[in-house]
Amino acid sequence: METIRRTKVVDLLKRDDFGAMVNVKGWVRTRRGSKQVNFIALNDGSTINNVQIVVDLANFDEEMLKQITTGACLSVNGELVKSVGAGQAAEIQAREIAVLGTCDNTYPLQKKGHSMEFLREIAHLRPRTNTFGAVFRIRHNMAIAIHKFFHERGFFYFHTPLITASDCEGAGQMFQVTTMNLYDLKKDENGSIIYDNDFFGKQASLTVSGQLEGELAATALGAIYTFGPTFRAENSNTPRHLAEFWMIEPEVAFNDINDNMDLAEEFIKYCVQWALDNCYDDVKFLNDMFDKGLIERLQGVLKESFVRLPYTEGIKILEEAVANGHKFEFPVYWGVDLASEHERYLVEEHFKRPVILTDYPKEIKAFYMKQNEDGKTVRAMDVLFPKIGEIIGGSEREENYDKLLARIQELGIPMKDMWWYLDTRKYGSCPHSGFGLGFERLLLFVTGMANIRDVIPFPRTPRNAEF
C-alpha cells in the first residue's frame, strides 16, 4: 500500500480540496451496498461523524473484502471527492484498502440499539459506540475548560494527596490502604488493630476530599484548585453515586460566602458555554438521541442569574407545596437535609432556574463551616441544578481558632488528626471560602445522560470493580 500521511476524520470532513489522495484509518461502523459498489462508514474516534468510503467491488480482492465487517479496523487510501449523498460534504473513493484488524461475528456491538445496562457489562468496548464516543470527548473538553477557567483567573492547580491519615469527614466512608496480611492482623489487648508494622505506621485511607489540604495552600498561594480522584465507601447504589469519582475544589483566601457564590456561578456557566462552543456535534447527537431538551436546558442555565435562597425560605416554599397537595417521598421540616426531590422541586417547578441554597442548619453541615450570628446556621452554599439536584457544595470556612476548636471537640473529631489543620488558624488566619464540584455530576448535566455510571469510563460502585 502506498504510504500517505493519515488524516483524522474530523479534519478530513472539513476539507474541500477534491481530487487529493488521502489516507484514513479507523473502525467500520457499517457496510452496505449492492453487487457493484459498497459504502463503508468509518469512524476513528476524532468526531461523532463517520467518513463514507465508496468501494467499487470490481477493483478489490474478494477474500480481502470478506474481512470488512462491523468493528474491523481498516487503512484506506483514496481520492477525496465531493459527496453526492446528503449528510456529508466529502467522501473517499477507495483506491487501496488494508485490513489492520479483523473482527468476527461475536463482536457485541453489531448494528442495533443496545441498552445502557448491557453496555456497562462491556465497558471495555463501549467507547466505540457513538454515544460513549460523544460522552468521553465531552468529558475531555470539560477537563480542559476547568483548567482554562482557573488558570485564566490566576488560580494555581494544587495536587492534594490521594492517600491520607486524616479522617475528617466521618469514619464510615473511607477505603483503607494497607500492606498488612488481612488473614493475620496483630491486635492489642483491647482488640484494636496495631498498625506499627503497616506501610505508613498508622491507619491510612483513600481521600474523601482534598479540601483541608487545599485550605492550607490557599493561605499561602492565595487562590488554588484541586482536580483529582476522590473515594467514598458509601453503600449507595443510586444513579448519582460512585465510589471513585473526580472532584474540583477551589479554595480562595479573602473570599466570603458571596464571593464564593459568584465564583461558583461564573465557573459552571463557563463550563456549559465551553461545551456548547466546543462540543456542539456531540451535544447535539446526545440531544437528538437521548434527551430532546438538553440543548435548551444548557442554554437556559446561561441566560439567567441563579436564585440565591436561604435554606429557611426554601423550607417554607417546600412546606407550602406540601400544604397545596404536592407529594414528596421524604418529609420536609426545618433541620432536614434536603433530598434531591426537594432540590429539584425548587429548581424545576418553583423557580425554573438554578438555585443557590445558603445558610443551612449547622447540624447537617461539616465542622469547618463558618457559623452565622444566629448560632443555628452556617455560611454554606449548595448549587442546585435541574435534573441533578446538588451539583456544587461549599462554604465560607471558620477562620477563628477557638470557634473551630470548639466545634471539633463538640463533634468528637480526634485531635491527633487535626493539629496541622488548626495551625492555619493559629498562624496568620484569614477569611477564606471554597466549594467542591463533582466532575461526573457536571458531566451528567452537560451530556443529558441519566446515570452517573455512564459518564466515567470504568464506574466503581458497590460490588462492581470490573475492567
Coordinates of C-alpha atoms in Angstrom, one line a residue:
M1 CA 0.0 0.0 0.0
E2 CA 1.3 3.5 -0.9
T3 CA 2.3 5.5 2.2
I4 CA 0.2 8.6 2.5
R5 CA 0.1 10.5 5.7
R6 CA -3.0 9.8 7.7
T7 CA -5.7 12.4 8.1
K8 CA -8.1 12.3 11.1
V9 CA -11.7 12.1 10.1
V10 CA -12.5 15.3 12.0
D11 CA -10.1 17.2 9.7
L12 CA -10.9 15.3 6.6
L13 CA -14.6 16.3 6.7
K14 CA -13.6 20.0 6.7
R15 CA -11.5 19.7 3.5
D16 CA -12.7 20.7 0.1
D17 CA -9.5 20.0 -2.0
F18 CA -11.4 17.4 -4.0
G19 CA -9.1 15.2 -6.1
A20 CA -6.4 14.9 -3.4
M21 CA -5.2 11.5 -2.4
V22 CA -5.8 10.9 1.3
N23 CA -5.3 8.1 3.9
V24 CA -7.8 7.4 6.8
K25 CA -7.6 4.7 9.4
G26 CA -10.5 3.7 11.7
W27 CA -13.1 1.1 12.6
V28 CA -16.0 0.0 10.4
R29 CA -19.3 1.1 11.8
T30 CA -21.5 -0.2 8.9
R31 CA -21.1 -1.7 5.4
R32 CA -23.9 -1.7 2.9
G33 CA -24.4 -1.7 -0.8
S34 CA -25.0 -3.7 -4.0
K35 CA -23.1 -6.2 -6.1
Q36 CA -21.1 -3.5 -7.8
V37 CA -20.5 -0.9 -5.1
N38 CA -20.3 -0.8 -1.3
F39 CA -20.4 2.0 1.2
I40 CA -18.4 1.7 4.4
A41 CA -18.9 4.1 7.3
L42 CA -15.5 4.5 9.0
N43 CA -15.0 6.2 12.4
D44 CA -11.7 6.9 14.1
G45 CA -13.0 8.5 17.3
S46 CA -11.9 12.1 16.4
T47 CA -15.6 13.1 15.8
I48 CA -19.1 11.7 16.1
N49 CA -19.3 11.8 12.3
N50 CA -18.2 8.9 10.1
V51 CA -16.5 9.3 6.8
Q52 CA -18.1 7.3 3.9
I53 CA -15.7 5.1 1.9
V54 CA -17.1 4.2 -1.6
V55 CA -15.7 0.8 -2.7
D56 CA -16.0 -0.3 -6.4
L57 CA -16.0 -4.0 -5.8
A58 CA -14.6 -4.9 -9.2
N59 CA -11.3 -3.3 -8.2
F60 CA -10.7 -5.3 -5.0
D61 CA -9.8 -8.8 -4.0
E62 CA -12.9 -10.8 -2.9
E63 CA -11.1 -12.5 0.0
M64 CA -10.0 -9.2 1.5
L65 CA -13.5 -7.7 1.1
K66 CA -14.9 -10.6 3.2
Q67 CA -12.8 -9.3 6.1
I68 CA -14.5 -5.9 6.1
T69 CA -17.1 -6.5 8.8
T70 CA -18.6 -4.3 11.6
G71 CA -15.8 -3.5 14.0
A72 CA -12.9 -4.3 11.7
C73 CA -10.0 -1.9 11.6
L74 CA -9.0 -0.5 8.2
S75 CA -6.5 1.7 6.5
V76 CA -7.8 3.3 3.3
N77 CA -6.1 5.2 0.6
G78 CA -8.3 7.0 -1.8
E79 CA -9.4 10.1 -3.6
L80 CA -11.3 12.8 -1.7
V81 CA -14.4 13.5 -3.7
K82 CA -17.5 15.6 -3.3
S83 CA -20.3 13.6 -1.7
V84 CA -23.5 13.1 -3.8
G85 CA -25.4 11.8 -0.7
A86 CA -26.9 14.0 1.9
G87 CA -25.3 14.4 5.3
Q88 CA -21.6 14.9 4.4
A89 CA -19.8 17.2 2.1
A90 CA -16.9 14.9 1.3
E91 CA -16.3 11.1 0.9
I92 CA -13.5 8.9 -0.2
Q93 CA -13.3 6.9 -3.4
A94 CA -11.3 3.9 -2.3
R95 CA -8.1 3.0 -4.3
E96 CA -6.3 0.7 -1.7
I97 CA -7.7 -0.9 1.4
A98 CA -5.7 -2.8 4.1
V99 CA -7.4 -4.7 6.9
L100 CA -5.4 -3.9 10.0
G101 CA -7.5 -5.9 12.4
T102 CA -10.3 -8.4 11.6
C103 CA -13.5 -8.6 13.7
D104 CA -15.6 -11.7 13.8
N105 CA -19.4 -12.0 14.3
T106 CA -19.0 -12.4 18.1
Y107 CA -18.4 -8.7 18.3
P108 CA -21.1 -7.4 20.6
L109 CA -21.6 -4.0 19.0
Q110 CA -23.4 -5.1 15.9
K111 CA -25.6 -2.5 14.2
K112 CA -28.6 -2.3 16.6
G113 CA -29.6 -0.4 19.7
H114 CA -28.1 -1.6 22.9
S115 CA -29.3 -0.9 26.4
M116 CA -27.1 1.2 28.8
E117 CA -27.1 -1.8 31.2
F118 CA -25.7 -4.1 28.5
L119 CA -23.1 -1.6 27.5
R120 CA -21.9 -1.3 31.2
E121 CA -21.2 -5.0 31.0
I122 CA -18.8 -4.4 28.1
A123 CA -17.3 -1.2 29.3
H124 CA -14.1 -2.1 27.5
L125 CA -15.8 -1.8 24.2
R126 CA -18.5 0.8 24.8
P127 CA -16.2 3.8 24.0
R128 CA -16.6 2.6 20.4
T129 CA -20.3 3.4 20.3
N130 CA -21.5 6.8 19.1
T131 CA -22.9 7.6 22.5
F132 CA -19.8 6.9 24.6
G133 CA -17.5 8.4 22.0
A134 CA -19.6 11.6 22.4
V135 CA -19.6 11.4 26.2
F136 CA -15.8 10.9 26.5
R137 CA -15.0 13.6 24.1
I138 CA -17.2 15.9 26.2
R139 CA -15.5 14.7 29.4
H140 CA -12.1 15.7 28.0
N141 CA -13.4 19.1 26.9
M142 CA -14.9 19.7 30.4
A143 CA -11.5 18.9 32.0
I144 CA -9.8 21.4 29.6
A145 CA -12.4 24.1 30.3
I146 CA -11.9 23.7 34.1
H147 CA -8.1 24.1 33.9
K148 CA -8.6 27.1 31.5
F149 CA -11.1 28.8 33.7
F150 CA -8.9 28.7 36.8
H151 CA -5.7 29.4 35.0
E152 CA -7.1 32.5 33.3
R153 CA -8.1 33.8 36.8
G154 CA -4.7 33.3 38.4
F155 CA -5.5 30.2 40.4
F156 CA -2.9 27.6 40.9
Y157 CA -3.5 23.9 40.3
F158 CA -2.6 22.2 43.6
H159 CA -2.1 18.4 44.0
T160 CA -3.5 17.1 47.3
P161 CA -2.7 13.6 48.5
L162 CA -4.8 10.6 47.5
I163 CA -3.6 8.6 50.5
T164 CA -4.3 10.3 53.8
A165 CA -4.3 9.6 57.5
S166 CA -6.8 12.4 58.4
D167 CA -10.3 11.1 58.8
C168 CA -12.1 14.4 58.7
E169 CA -15.5 13.6 57.0
G170 CA -16.5 10.6 59.3
A171 CA -15.0 7.2 59.5
G172 CA -17.6 5.1 57.8
Q173 CA -16.9 6.4 54.3
M174 CA -13.2 5.7 53.8
F175 CA -11.4 2.9 51.9
Q176 CA -8.5 1.5 53.9
V177 CA -5.0 1.5 52.4
T178 CA -2.8 -1.2 53.9
T179 CA 0.0 -3.7 53.1
M180 CA -0.8 -5.9 56.2
N181 CA -1.8 -9.5 55.9
L182 CA -5.6 -9.4 56.4
Y183 CA -5.7 -13.0 57.4
D184 CA -3.3 -12.4 60.3
L185 CA -3.9 -9.0 61.8
K186 CA -2.0 -8.1 65.0
K187 CA -4.3 -6.7 67.7
D188 CA -3.7 -5.2 71.1
E189 CA -5.4 -6.4 74.3
N190 CA -8.5 -4.2 73.6
G191 CA -8.9 -5.9 70.2
S192 CA -7.7 -2.8 68.3
I193 CA -5.5 -3.4 65.2
I194 CA -1.8 -2.5 65.7
Y195 CA -0.6 -0.5 62.7
D196 CA 3.1 -0.3 63.7
N197 CA 4.2 -2.7 61.0
D198 CA 1.9 -1.3 58.3
F199 CA 3.4 0.7 55.4
F200 CA 2.7 4.1 56.9
G201 CA 2.9 3.0 60.6
K202 CA -0.6 4.2 61.1
Q203 CA -4.1 3.8 59.7
A204 CA -4.3 5.2 56.2
S205 CA -7.2 5.7 53.8
L206 CA -8.1 7.0 50.3
T207 CA -9.1 10.6 50.4
V208 CA -12.7 11.7 50.5
S209 CA -11.7 15.3 49.7
G210 CA -8.7 17.5 49.1
Q211 CA -10.3 20.4 50.8
L212 CA -8.4 20.6 54.1
E213 CA -5.1 20.5 52.3
G214 CA -6.5 22.9 49.8
E215 CA -7.2 25.4 52.6
L216 CA -3.5 25.2 53.6
A217 CA -2.5 26.0 50.0
A218 CA -5.0 28.9 49.7
T219 CA -3.4 30.5 52.9
A220 CA -0.1 30.5 51.1
L221 CA -0.8 30.9 47.3
G222 CA -4.0 32.9 47.6
A223 CA -6.2 31.0 45.2
I224 CA -5.9 27.3 44.3
Y225 CA -7.9 24.5 42.9
T226 CA -7.7 20.7 43.1
F227 CA -8.9 18.4 40.4
G228 CA -8.4 14.7 41.1
P229 CA -10.0 11.4 42.0
T230 CA -11.9 11.1 45.3
F231 CA -13.1 8.0 47.0
R232 CA -16.3 7.4 49.1
A233 CA -17.0 3.9 50.6
E234 CA -20.7 4.7 50.8
N235 CA -23.0 1.8 50.0
S236 CA -25.1 4.0 47.7
N237 CA -26.4 2.1 44.7
T238 CA -28.1 5.2 43.0
P239 CA -27.8 6.7 39.6
R240 CA -26.0 9.7 41.2
H241 CA -23.3 8.0 43.3
L242 CA -19.9 6.5 42.5
A243 CA -17.3 5.0 44.9
E244 CA -14.5 6.6 42.8
F245 CA -15.2 10.0 41.2
W246 CA -13.4 13.2 40.3
M247 CA -13.7 16.4 42.2
I248 CA -12.8 20.0 41.6
E249 CA -12.2 22.0 44.7
P250 CA -11.2 25.7 44.5
E251 CA -10.2 27.4 47.8
V252 CA -9.7 31.2 47.9
A253 CA -8.2 33.4 50.6
F254 CA -10.1 36.6 51.5
N255 CA -13.3 35.4 49.7
D256 CA -16.5 35.5 51.7
I257 CA -19.7 33.5 51.1
N258 CA -20.9 36.0 48.4
D259 CA -17.6 35.9 46.5
N260 CA -17.9 32.1 46.7
M261 CA -21.4 32.1 45.2
D262 CA -20.2 34.4 42.4
L263 CA -17.3 32.2 41.6
A264 CA -19.4 29.0 41.5
E265 CA -21.9 30.6 39.2
E266 CA -19.3 32.0 36.9
F267 CA -17.4 28.7 36.8
I268 CA -20.3 26.5 36.0
K269 CA -21.6 28.9 33.3
Y270 CA -18.1 28.9 31.7
C271 CA -18.1 25.1 31.6
V272 CA -21.6 24.9 30.0
Q273 CA -20.7 27.6 27.4
W274 CA -17.5 25.7 26.6
A275 CA -19.5 22.6 25.9
L276 CA -21.8 24.4 23.5
D277 CA -18.9 26.2 21.8
N278 CA -16.5 23.2 21.5
C279 CA -18.6 20.0 21.6
Y280 CA -21.7 21.0 19.6
D281 CA -21.8 18.0 17.4
D282 CA -21.5 15.6 20.3
V283 CA -24.0 17.6 22.4
K284 CA -26.4 17.7 19.5
F285 CA -26.1 14.0 19.0
L286 CA -27.0 13.3 22.7
N287 CA -29.8 15.9 22.5
D288 CA -31.3 14.2 19.4
M289 CA -30.9 10.6 20.6
F290 CA -31.4 10.7 24.4
D291 CA -32.6 14.0 25.8
K292 CA -34.6 16.2 23.5
G293 CA -34.4 19.1 26.0
L294 CA -30.7 19.0 26.5
I295 CA -29.5 22.0 24.4
E296 CA -32.4 24.1 25.6
R297 CA -31.6 23.3 29.2
L298 CA -27.9 24.2 28.7
Q299 CA -28.8 27.5 27.1
G300 CA -31.3 28.1 29.9
V301 CA -28.6 27.9 32.6
L302 CA -26.6 30.5 30.8
K303 CA -29.4 33.0 30.3
E304 CA -30.4 33.9 33.9
S305 CA -28.8 34.6 37.2
F306 CA -29.0 31.8 39.7
V307 CA -31.6 32.4 42.5
R308 CA -29.9 32.9 46.0
L309 CA -32.2 31.5 48.6
P310 CA -31.7 31.0 52.4
Y311 CA -32.4 27.4 53.5
T312 CA -35.2 28.6 55.9
E313 CA -37.1 30.3 53.0
G314 CA -36.5 27.1 50.8
I315 CA -38.2 25.0 53.6
K316 CA -41.1 27.5 53.7
I317 CA -41.6 27.1 49.9
L318 CA -41.5 23.3 50.2
E319 CA -43.9 23.2 53.2
E320 CA -46.3 25.4 51.2
A321 CA -46.1 22.9 48.3
V322 CA -46.9 20.1 50.7
A323 CA -49.9 22.1 52.0
N324 CA -51.1 22.6 48.5
G325 CA -51.1 18.8 47.8
H326 CA -47.6 18.2 46.4
K327 CA -46.4 14.7 47.4
F328 CA -42.8 14.2 48.4
E329 CA -41.3 10.8 49.2
F330 CA -39.3 12.3 52.1
P331 CA -40.6 14.6 54.8
V332 CA -40.0 18.4 54.8
Y333 CA -39.2 20.3 58.1
W334 CA -36.7 22.8 59.3
G335 CA -33.4 21.0 60.0
V336 CA -33.8 18.2 57.4
D337 CA -31.0 17.6 54.9
L338 CA -32.9 18.1 51.6
A339 CA -33.3 15.1 49.3
S340 CA -32.8 15.6 45.6
E341 CA -36.6 15.6 45.0
H342 CA -36.8 18.7 47.3
E343 CA -33.9 20.3 45.5
R344 CA -35.3 19.6 42.1
Y345 CA -38.7 20.9 43.1
L346 CA -37.2 24.3 43.9
V347 CA -35.2 24.4 40.7
E348 CA -37.6 22.8 38.2
E349 CA -41.0 23.7 39.4
H350 CA -40.8 26.7 41.6
F351 CA -38.1 29.0 40.3
K352 CA -37.5 27.2 36.9
R353 CA -33.8 28.1 37.1
P354 CA -30.7 27.1 39.2
V355 CA -30.8 27.9 42.9
I356 CA -28.0 28.5 45.3
L357 CA -29.3 27.5 48.8
T358 CA -27.5 29.2 51.7
D359 CA -27.4 29.3 55.5
Y360 CA -28.1 25.7 56.3
P361 CA -28.6 24.4 59.9
K362 CA -25.2 23.7 61.4
E363 CA -26.2 20.2 62.4
I364 CA -26.4 18.9 58.9
K365 CA -23.2 20.6 57.7
A366 CA -19.4 19.9 58.2
F367 CA -17.5 21.1 61.2
Y368 CA -15.3 23.6 59.3
M369 CA -18.2 25.9 58.1
K370 CA -18.4 29.4 59.5
Q371 CA -21.2 29.9 61.9
N372 CA -23.7 32.7 61.4
E373 CA -24.6 35.1 64.3
D374 CA -27.8 33.3 64.9
G375 CA -25.9 30.4 66.4
K376 CA -28.1 27.9 64.4
T377 CA -27.0 28.2 60.8
V378 CA -23.7 28.2 58.9
R379 CA -22.4 30.0 55.8
A380 CA -22.9 27.1 53.5
M381 CA -24.0 27.2 49.9
D382 CA -25.2 24.4 47.6
V383 CA -25.8 25.0 43.9
L384 CA -28.9 23.1 42.8
F385 CA -29.4 22.2 39.1
P386 CA -32.3 20.9 37.0
K387 CA -32.4 17.0 36.7
I388 CA -29.4 16.7 39.1
G389 CA -30.2 18.4 42.4
E390 CA -27.0 19.4 44.2
I391 CA -24.1 19.9 41.8
I392 CA -21.8 22.1 44.0
G393 CA -21.4 22.2 47.7
G394 CA -19.3 24.8 49.5
S395 CA -19.0 27.4 52.3
E396 CA -17.1 30.2 53.9
R397 CA -14.7 28.4 56.3
E398 CA -14.5 29.1 60.1
E399 CA -11.2 31.0 60.4
N400 CA -11.5 31.6 64.2
Y401 CA -9.2 29.2 66.1
D402 CA -11.4 29.0 69.3
K403 CA -14.7 28.5 67.4
L404 CA -13.2 25.8 65.1
L405 CA -11.6 24.0 68.1
A406 CA -14.9 24.1 70.0
R407 CA -16.8 22.6 67.0
I408 CA -14.1 19.9 66.6
Q409 CA -14.4 18.9 70.3
E410 CA -18.2 19.1 70.2
L411 CA -18.3 16.6 67.3
G412 CA -15.6 14.4 68.9
I413 CA -13.2 14.5 65.9
P414 CA -9.8 13.0 67.0
M415 CA -7.4 15.9 67.6
K416 CA -4.4 13.8 66.6
D417 CA -5.6 14.0 63.0
M418 CA -6.4 17.7 63.0
W419 CA -3.5 19.6 64.6
W420 CA -2.0 20.6 61.3
Y421 CA -5.3 22.0 60.1
L422 CA -5.8 24.0 63.2
D423 CA -2.3 25.5 62.7
T424 CA -3.7 27.6 59.8
R425 CA -6.0 29.3 62.3
K426 CA -3.1 29.9 64.7
Y427 CA -0.6 31.4 62.3
G428 CA -1.9 34.3 60.3
S429 CA -5.5 33.2 59.9
C430 CA -7.6 34.8 57.2
P431 CA -11.2 34.6 55.9
H432 CA -11.5 32.1 53.1
S433 CA -14.0 30.1 51.1
G434 CA -14.3 27.3 48.7
F435 CA -16.5 24.6 47.2
G436 CA -16.5 21.2 45.6
L437 CA -17.9 20.2 42.2
G438 CA -18.4 16.6 41.5
F439 CA -17.0 16.3 37.9
E440 CA -19.3 13.5 37.0
R441 CA -22.4 15.4 38.2
L442 CA -21.3 18.3 35.8
L443 CA -21.0 15.7 33.1
L444 CA -24.4 14.3 33.8
F445 CA -25.8 17.8 33.3
V446 CA -23.8 18.6 30.1
T447 CA -24.4 15.2 28.4
G448 CA -28.1 14.6 29.5
M449 CA -27.2 11.0 30.5
A450 CA -29.4 9.6 33.1
N451 CA -26.9 7.5 35.1
I452 CA -23.6 8.6 36.6
R453 CA -22.1 5.2 35.6
D454 CA -22.3 6.4 32.0
V455 CA -20.1 9.5 32.2
I456 CA -17.0 7.8 33.6
P457 CA -15.1 5.1 31.6
F458 CA -15.0 2.4 34.2
P459 CA -17.5 3.0 37.0
R460 CA -16.7 1.8 40.6
T461 CA -19.8 1.1 42.6
P462 CA -20.7 -1.3 45.4
R463 CA -19.9 -4.9 44.3
N464 CA -18.5 -3.7 41.0
A465 CA -14.9 -3.1 40.1
E466 CA -14.7 -4.7 36.6
F467 CA -12.1 -3.8 34.0

